[in-house]
Amino acid sequence: MRKLILASASPRRREILSSAGFVFDVIPSRKEEEKRGNTPEEIVMHLAEDKAMDVAQQTEKNALVLGADTIVVCEGEIMGKPKDPADAARMLLKLQGRVHQVYTGVAMAERRFGEIRISSFCQKTSVFVYPMSEEEIREYIASGEPMDKAGAYGIQGAFSMYIEKIEGDYLNVVGLPLSRLCRELKKLGVIPGRPCRAVIFDLDGTLADTLVSIAHSTNRSLARLGYPALPVEDYRYYAGDGAKELLKRALRASGDEACENLKRIEPIYAEIFETDCMYQVHPFEGIVETLKELKARGIRLAVLSNKPDARTRDVIASLFGEGLFDYVQGQTDEIRRKPSPDGALKIAEVFGVRPEECMYCGDTNTDMKTGTAAGMYTVGVLWGFRDREELVENGAMELAERPQQLLELL
């Protein structure tokens, strides 16, 4: 769902990512290396960050750029790639018969919400090398293997016969600590070999503009109890958490701070909403076309709403007909209301897909909490009830300003 770009020309790093099932592009950084920092960890993370940032500044939105750099440290000397065979011989002479440390810095840069954000980590592995003769060193240098590798050796090649043991991650010495990297990437919504297979939509404020309808039914209910109508725009902040919460917020706004009239207004609202749930309701512009394109791409579609289940199904059938959505789930006694992830996880189970293969789209803080709690790629939509700040603060991994942008985020 989020494009991964490797900012490195290293064939070893490409092989490690490919073997793990990642789908990615390669755009090597051309930034000249500049060592900064006081410790090996700081130096190698700065180098990785520079590479990732360099490529991230050239890439499009929704791409995550992976930069990496590896250094070898032996008795306080930081060893990069050898400048020539003589430098390689010097490094190998120093390494043989000793233990040294390999540090790989990894940086992940992503363009989100108008800026590039970067995070990084460092992994260390200790490597013990058997003593080597001068002839063995000359033969190894003559093979050409040491010349493009930090510390003048490759642990996965001919030099492996001189490795006594390692303490730590083997792939870290090769150039990319895969297990740690996978855990970090998963937090950012990048899963190896798992494209988007399903999209789950909130209903009110995401698929359908129901603001006038919600205000109409609630204001009519309030009027039965002698309260004045509340402004339609205020309902952007009352809706989103089910009918009971909607009515509580409306009562408080009307002066009933303790919601003493909640039990009186609930059956009134249910009666009115039963007949008026489609009052001035319509799909947002571009939604239908986007849904059809998703369907054409073989992606399964679902709706998850805090609206009562029967009403949710009625609204979807009325607005979109039969067959466009593969599954529709409204509020029931068996499934906890959002922001519980129960409904989203049930949909993934019904579809036979993993949560990380799903995109969850919604327009409120409740939706962002639901998607992230379910472990799904959570997208906040800006054409709905709430604003950018609320969505970002509550876990949106990406924002879409119009429905067609969802296609670009797959």
Coordinates of C-alpha atoms in Angstrom, one line a residue:
M1 CA 0.0 0.0 0.0
R2 CA 2.8 2.4 0.7
K3 CA 5.6 2.3 -1.9
L4 CA 9.0 1.3 -0.5
I5 CA 12.2 2.8 -2.1
L6 CA 15.7 1.6 -1.3
A7 CA 18.1 4.5 -1.4
S8 CA 21.1 2.2 -2.0
A9 CA 22.9 0.6 -4.9
S10 CA 24.1 -2.3 -2.7
P11 CA 23.1 -5.7 -4.4
R12 CA 23.3 -7.3 -0.9
R13 CA 20.6 -5.0 0.5
R14 CA 18.5 -5.6 -2.5
E15 CA 18.8 -9.4 -2.1
I16 CA 17.9 -9.2 1.6
L17 CA 14.7 -7.2 1.0
S18 CA 13.7 -9.3 -2.0
S19 CA 14.3 -12.6 -0.1
A20 CA 11.9 -11.3 2.6
G21 CA 9.2 -10.7 0.0
F22 CA 9.3 -6.9 -0.1
V23 CA 8.3 -5.1 -3.3
F24 CA 10.4 -2.0 -3.8
D25 CA 12.0 0.4 -6.2
V26 CA 15.7 1.3 -6.1
I27 CA 16.9 4.9 -6.3
P28 CA 20.5 5.1 -5.1
S29 CA 21.4 8.3 -3.2
R30 CA 24.0 10.4 -4.8
K31 CA 24.7 12.5 -1.8
E32 CA 28.4 12.7 -0.9
E33 CA 29.1 11.0 2.5
E34 CA 29.8 13.3 5.4
K35 CA 30.7 11.7 8.7
R36 CA 29.0 13.4 11.6
G37 CA 28.6 12.4 15.2
N38 CA 30.8 11.3 18.2
T39 CA 30.0 7.6 18.4
P40 CA 29.9 4.8 15.7
E41 CA 26.1 4.7 16.3
E42 CA 25.6 8.4 15.7
I43 CA 27.9 8.4 12.6
V44 CA 26.2 5.5 10.9
M45 CA 22.7 6.7 11.6
H46 CA 23.6 10.2 10.2
L47 CA 24.9 8.6 7.1
A48 CA 21.8 6.5 6.6
E49 CA 19.6 9.5 7.3
D50 CA 21.4 11.6 4.7
K51 CA 20.8 9.0 2.1
A52 CA 17.2 8.5 2.9
M53 CA 16.5 12.3 3.0
D54 CA 18.3 12.8 -0.3
V55 CA 16.0 10.4 -2.1
A56 CA 12.9 11.3 -0.2
Q57 CA 13.2 14.9 -1.4
Q58 CA 13.0 13.6 -5.0
T59 CA 10.1 11.2 -4.6
E60 CA 6.3 11.5 -4.7
K61 CA 3.8 11.4 -1.8
N62 CA 3.1 8.1 0.0
A63 CA 6.6 6.7 -0.6
L64 CA 8.8 5.5 2.3
V65 CA 12.5 5.7 1.6
L66 CA 14.9 3.3 3.2
G67 CA 18.5 4.5 3.7
A68 CA 21.3 2.3 5.2
D69 CA 25.0 2.5 5.9
T70 CA 27.4 0.0 7.4
I71 CA 30.7 0.6 9.1
V72 CA 33.3 -1.7 10.8
V73 CA 35.0 -0.6 14.0
C74 CA 38.1 -2.3 15.2
E75 CA 40.0 -1.1 18.3
G76 CA 38.5 2.4 17.9
E77 CA 39.2 2.7 14.1
I78 CA 36.2 3.3 11.9
M79 CA 36.6 1.3 8.7
G80 CA 34.6 2.2 5.6
K81 CA 35.3 0.8 2.1
P82 CA 39.0 0.5 1.2
K83 CA 40.4 3.1 -1.1
D84 CA 42.7 0.7 -2.9
P85 CA 44.3 -2.8 -2.4
A86 CA 46.9 -1.5 0.0
D87 CA 44.2 0.0 2.2
A88 CA 42.3 -3.3 2.1
A89 CA 45.4 -5.2 3.2
R90 CA 45.9 -2.8 6.1
M91 CA 42.3 -3.3 7.2
L92 CA 42.5 -7.1 6.9
L93 CA 45.7 -7.3 8.8
K94 CA 44.1 -5.4 11.7
L95 CA 41.0 -7.5 11.7
Q96 CA 42.6 -11.0 11.7
G97 CA 42.8 -12.8 15.0
R98 CA 40.6 -10.1 16.7
V99 CA 37.0 -9.3 17.5
H100 CA 35.5 -6.2 15.9
Q101 CA 32.0 -4.6 15.7
V102 CA 29.8 -4.0 12.7
Y103 CA 27.3 -1.1 12.9
T104 CA 24.5 -0.7 10.4
G105 CA 22.4 2.4 10.6
V106 CA 19.0 2.3 9.0
A107 CA 16.8 5.4 8.3
M108 CA 13.2 5.6 7.1
A109 CA 12.0 8.8 5.5
E110 CA 8.4 9.4 4.5
R111 CA 6.6 12.4 3.1
R112 CA 3.5 12.9 5.3
F113 CA 1.2 15.8 5.7
G114 CA 3.4 18.2 3.8
E115 CA 6.7 17.4 5.4
I116 CA 9.4 14.7 5.4
R117 CA 9.6 12.8 8.6
I118 CA 12.5 10.6 9.4
S119 CA 13.2 7.9 12.0
S120 CA 16.3 5.8 12.4
F121 CA 18.0 3.0 14.4
C122 CA 21.3 1.3 14.7
Q123 CA 22.2 -2.4 15.0
K124 CA 25.5 -3.7 16.3
T125 CA 27.1 -7.2 15.8
S126 CA 30.4 -8.5 17.1
V127 CA 32.5 -10.5 14.6
F128 CA 35.4 -12.8 15.6
V129 CA 38.0 -13.4 12.9
Y130 CA 40.5 -16.3 12.8
P131 CA 44.2 -15.4 12.2
M132 CA 45.0 -15.1 8.5
S133 CA 48.4 -15.6 6.8
E134 CA 49.8 -12.9 4.5
E135 CA 49.3 -15.2 1.5
E136 CA 45.6 -15.7 2.4
I137 CA 45.1 -11.9 2.7
R138 CA 46.8 -11.4 -0.7
E139 CA 44.6 -14.1 -2.3
Y140 CA 41.5 -12.6 -0.8
I141 CA 42.3 -9.1 -2.1
A142 CA 43.1 -10.5 -5.5
S143 CA 39.6 -11.9 -5.7
G144 CA 38.2 -8.4 -5.8
E145 CA 35.6 -9.1 -3.1
P146 CA 36.9 -6.7 -0.5
M147 CA 37.0 -3.5 -2.5
D148 CA 33.3 -2.4 -2.2
K149 CA 32.7 -3.5 1.4
A150 CA 33.1 -1.8 4.7
G151 CA 36.1 -3.3 6.6
A152 CA 37.3 -4.9 3.3
Y153 CA 35.4 -8.1 3.7
G154 CA 32.0 -9.7 2.9
I155 CA 30.8 -12.2 5.5
Q156 CA 28.6 -13.9 3.0
G157 CA 31.5 -14.6 0.5
A158 CA 34.9 -16.2 0.5
F159 CA 35.8 -14.5 3.8
S160 CA 33.3 -16.7 5.6
M161 CA 36.0 -19.3 6.0
Y162 CA 37.8 -17.0 8.4
I163 CA 34.9 -16.2 10.6
E164 CA 35.2 -17.9 14.0
K165 CA 31.8 -16.7 15.3
I166 CA 29.5 -13.8 15.6
E167 CA 27.4 -12.3 18.4
G168 CA 24.3 -10.6 17.1
D169 CA 22.4 -10.4 13.7
Y170 CA 24.2 -12.0 10.8
L171 CA 22.3 -10.0 8.2
N172 CA 23.4 -6.8 10.0
V173 CA 27.0 -7.7 9.0
V174 CA 25.8 -8.3 5.4
G175 CA 24.3 -4.8 5.4
L176 CA 20.7 -4.8 6.6
P177 CA 19.3 -6.0 9.9
L178 CA 16.2 -7.5 8.5
S179 CA 14.3 -8.7 11.6
R180 CA 14.6 -5.3 13.3
L181 CA 13.8 -3.5 10.1
C182 CA 10.6 -5.5 9.5
R183 CA 9.3 -4.6 13.0
E184 CA 10.0 -0.9 12.3
L185 CA 8.4 -1.0 8.8
K186 CA 5.3 -2.7 10.1
K187 CA 4.7 0.3 12.4
L188 CA 4.7 2.5 9.3
G189 CA 2.3 0.3 7.3
V190 CA 4.8 -1.4 5.0
I191 CA 4.3 -5.1 4.9
P192 CA 6.5 -7.4 2.7
G193 CA 4.6 -8.9 -0.2
R194 CA 1.2 -7.8 1.1
P195 CA -0.6 -5.5 -1.3
C196 CA -4.0 -4.0 -0.4
R197 CA -6.7 -6.7 -0.8
A198 CA -9.6 -4.9 1.0
V199 CA -10.8 -1.4 1.8
I200 CA -13.2 -0.8 4.7
F201 CA -15.1 2.4 4.8
D202 CA -16.9 4.3 7.5
L203 CA -20.3 5.4 6.3
D204 CA -21.4 8.9 7.7
G205 CA -19.0 11.5 6.5
T206 CA -16.9 9.1 4.5
L207 CA -19.1 7.5 1.9
A208 CA -22.2 9.6 2.3
D209 CA -22.9 13.2 3.3
T210 CA -25.4 12.5 6.0
L211 CA -24.9 15.6 8.1
V212 CA -28.2 17.3 7.2
S213 CA -30.0 14.0 7.7
I214 CA -28.5 13.5 11.2
A215 CA -29.3 17.1 12.2
H216 CA -32.8 16.8 10.8
S217 CA -33.7 13.7 12.8
T218 CA -32.1 14.9 16.0
N219 CA -33.6 18.4 15.8
R220 CA -37.1 16.9 15.3
S221 CA -36.5 14.7 18.3
L222 CA -35.3 17.7 20.4
A223 CA -38.4 19.7 19.3
R224 CA -40.7 17.0 20.7
L225 CA -39.2 17.7 24.1
G226 CA -39.4 21.5 23.7
Y227 CA -35.8 22.2 22.8
P228 CA -34.8 24.6 19.9
A229 CA -33.0 23.3 16.8
L230 CA -29.2 23.2 16.9
P231 CA -27.1 24.4 14.0
V232 CA -26.5 21.7 11.3
E233 CA -22.7 22.4 11.3
D234 CA -22.5 21.5 15.0
Y235 CA -23.5 18.0 14.2
R236 CA -20.1 17.4 12.7
Y237 CA -18.9 17.0 16.3
Y238 CA -22.0 15.2 17.7
A239 CA -22.0 12.3 15.2
G240 CA -19.6 9.5 14.8
D241 CA -20.0 7.4 17.9
G242 CA -23.5 5.9 17.6
A243 CA -27.0 7.2 18.3
K244 CA -26.7 7.3 22.1
E245 CA -23.6 9.5 22.0
L246 CA -25.2 11.7 19.4
L247 CA -28.2 12.3 21.5
K248 CA -26.2 12.9 24.7
R249 CA -24.1 15.5 22.9
A250 CA -27.2 17.2 21.5
L251 CA -28.9 17.2 24.9
R252 CA -25.9 18.7 26.6
A253 CA -25.7 21.4 23.9
S254 CA -29.4 22.1 24.6
G255 CA -28.7 22.7 28.3
D256 CA -29.5 19.2 29.7
E257 CA -26.0 18.6 31.1
A258 CA -26.9 15.5 33.0
C259 CA -28.8 14.0 30.0
E260 CA -31.9 13.5 32.2
N261 CA -34.0 13.3 29.0
L262 CA -31.9 10.6 27.3
K263 CA -34.4 7.8 27.9
R264 CA -37.3 10.0 26.7
I265 CA -35.5 11.1 23.5
E266 CA -34.1 7.7 22.4
P267 CA -37.4 6.1 21.3
I268 CA -38.5 9.4 19.7
Y269 CA -35.2 9.5 17.7
A270 CA -35.5 5.9 16.7
E271 CA -39.1 6.5 15.4
I272 CA -38.1 9.6 13.4
F273 CA -34.9 8.1 12.1
E274 CA -36.7 5.0 10.9
T275 CA -38.6 7.0 8.3
D276 CA -36.2 9.9 7.7
C277 CA -32.7 8.2 7.7
M278 CA -32.3 9.1 4.0
Y279 CA -33.4 12.7 4.3
Q280 CA -31.1 14.7 1.9
V281 CA -28.5 11.9 2.0
H282 CA -26.2 11.5 -1.0
P283 CA -22.8 10.0 -1.8
F284 CA -19.8 12.4 -1.8
E285 CA -18.7 13.6 -5.2
G286 CA -16.3 11.1 -6.7
I287 CA -17.1 8.2 -4.3
V288 CA -19.1 6.0 -6.6
E289 CA -16.4 6.3 -9.4
T290 CA -13.7 5.5 -6.9
L291 CA -15.6 2.5 -5.5
K292 CA -16.1 1.1 -9.0
E293 CA -12.4 1.5 -9.8
L294 CA -11.4 -0.3 -6.6
K295 CA -13.8 -3.1 -7.5
A296 CA -12.4 -3.3 -11.0
R297 CA -8.9 -3.8 -9.5
G298 CA -10.2 -6.9 -7.6
I299 CA -10.2 -5.2 -4.2
R300 CA -13.0 -6.2 -1.8
L301 CA -15.1 -3.5 -0.3
A302 CA -16.8 -3.2 3.1
V303 CA -18.7 -0.7 5.3
L304 CA -18.3 -0.5 9.0
S305 CA -20.6 2.0 10.8
N306 CA -21.8 2.8 14.3
K307 CA -25.2 3.4 12.8
P308 CA -27.6 0.5 13.7
D309 CA -27.1 -2.4 11.5
A310 CA -30.5 -2.4 9.7
R311 CA -30.2 1.3 9.0
T312 CA -26.7 0.9 7.7
R313 CA -27.8 -1.7 5.3
D314 CA -30.8 0.4 4.2
V315 CA -28.6 3.4 3.5
I316 CA -26.0 1.4 1.6
A317 CA -28.6 -0.3 -0.6
S318 CA -30.4 3.0 -1.3
L319 CA -27.3 4.9 -2.2
F320 CA -25.1 2.2 -3.9
G321 CA -27.5 -0.6 -4.9
E322 CA -26.6 -4.3 -4.5
G323 CA -23.3 -5.9 -5.2
L324 CA -20.9 -2.9 -5.0
F325 CA -20.0 -3.7 -1.4
D326 CA -19.0 -7.2 -0.5
Y327 CA -19.9 -6.8 3.2
V328 CA -21.8 -4.3 5.3
Q329 CA -21.6 -4.2 9.1
G330 CA -23.6 -1.8 11.3
Q331 CA -23.9 -1.7 15.1
T332 CA -25.2 -4.9 16.7
D333 CA -25.2 -6.3 20.3
E334 CA -22.5 -8.9 19.2
I335 CA -19.9 -6.5 18.0
R336 CA -18.6 -3.7 20.2
R337 CA -19.0 -0.2 18.7
K338 CA -16.1 1.6 17.2
P339 CA -13.4 2.6 18.2
S340 CA -13.3 -1.1 19.2
P341 CA -11.5 -3.0 16.3
D342 CA -14.0 -5.9 16.6
G343 CA -16.0 -5.0 13.5
A344 CA -12.9 -4.3 11.3
L345 CA -11.3 -7.5 12.4
K346 CA -14.5 -9.5 11.7
I347 CA -14.6 -8.1 8.2
A348 CA -11.0 -9.1 7.6
E349 CA -11.8 -12.6 8.8
V350 CA -14.8 -12.8 6.6
F351 CA -12.8 -11.8 3.6
G352 CA -9.9 -14.2 4.5
V353 CA -7.3 -11.4 4.5
R354 CA -4.9 -10.3 7.1
P355 CA -5.5 -6.9 8.9
E356 CA -2.3 -5.4 7.4
E357 CA -3.7 -6.2 3.9
C358 CA -6.7 -3.8 4.6
M359 CA -7.0 -0.1 4.2
Y360 CA -9.4 1.5 6.7
C361 CA -10.9 4.9 5.6
G362 CA -12.8 7.2 7.9
D363 CA -13.4 10.9 8.8
T364 CA -13.3 11.1 12.6
N365 CA -11.0 10.4 15.6
T366 CA -13.1 7.3 16.3
D367 CA -12.3 5.9 12.8
M368 CA -8.6 6.6 13.2
K369 CA -8.5 4.8 16.5
T370 CA -10.5 1.9 15.0
G371 CA -8.2 1.4 12.1
T372 CA -4.9 1.6 14.0
A373 CA -6.3 -0.7 16.8
A374 CA -7.1 -3.2 14.1
G375 CA -3.5 -3.0 12.7
M376 CA -4.8 -1.7 9.3
Y377 CA -3.4 1.0 7.0
T378 CA -5.5 3.9 8.3
V379 CA -6.4 6.8 6.0
G380 CA -8.2 9.9 7.2
V381 CA -10.5 11.6 4.6
L382 CA -10.8 15.4 4.6
W383 CA -14.2 15.7 2.9
G384 CA -16.1 14.5 5.9
F385 CA -17.1 15.8 9.4
R386 CA -13.7 16.5 11.1
D387 CA -10.5 18.4 10.4
R388 CA -6.9 17.4 9.5
E389 CA -5.6 18.0 13.1
E390 CA -8.0 15.6 14.7
L391 CA -7.2 12.9 12.2
V392 CA -3.4 13.2 12.5
E393 CA -3.5 13.4 16.3
N394 CA -5.5 10.2 16.4
G395 CA -3.3 8.0 14.2
A396 CA -4.0 8.7 10.5
M397 CA -1.2 7.2 8.5
E398 CA -2.2 9.2 5.5
L399 CA -4.8 11.8 4.5
A400 CA -6.9 12.0 1.3
E401 CA -8.4 15.3 0.2
R402 CA -10.7 13.7 -2.4
P403 CA -12.0 10.2 -3.0
Q404 CA -9.8 9.6 -6.1
Q405 CA -6.7 10.0 -4.0
L406 CA -7.5 6.7 -2.3
L407 CA -6.5 5.0 -5.5
E408 CA -3.1 6.6 -5.3
L409 CA -2.5 5.3 -1.8
L410 CA -2.9 1.6 -2.6

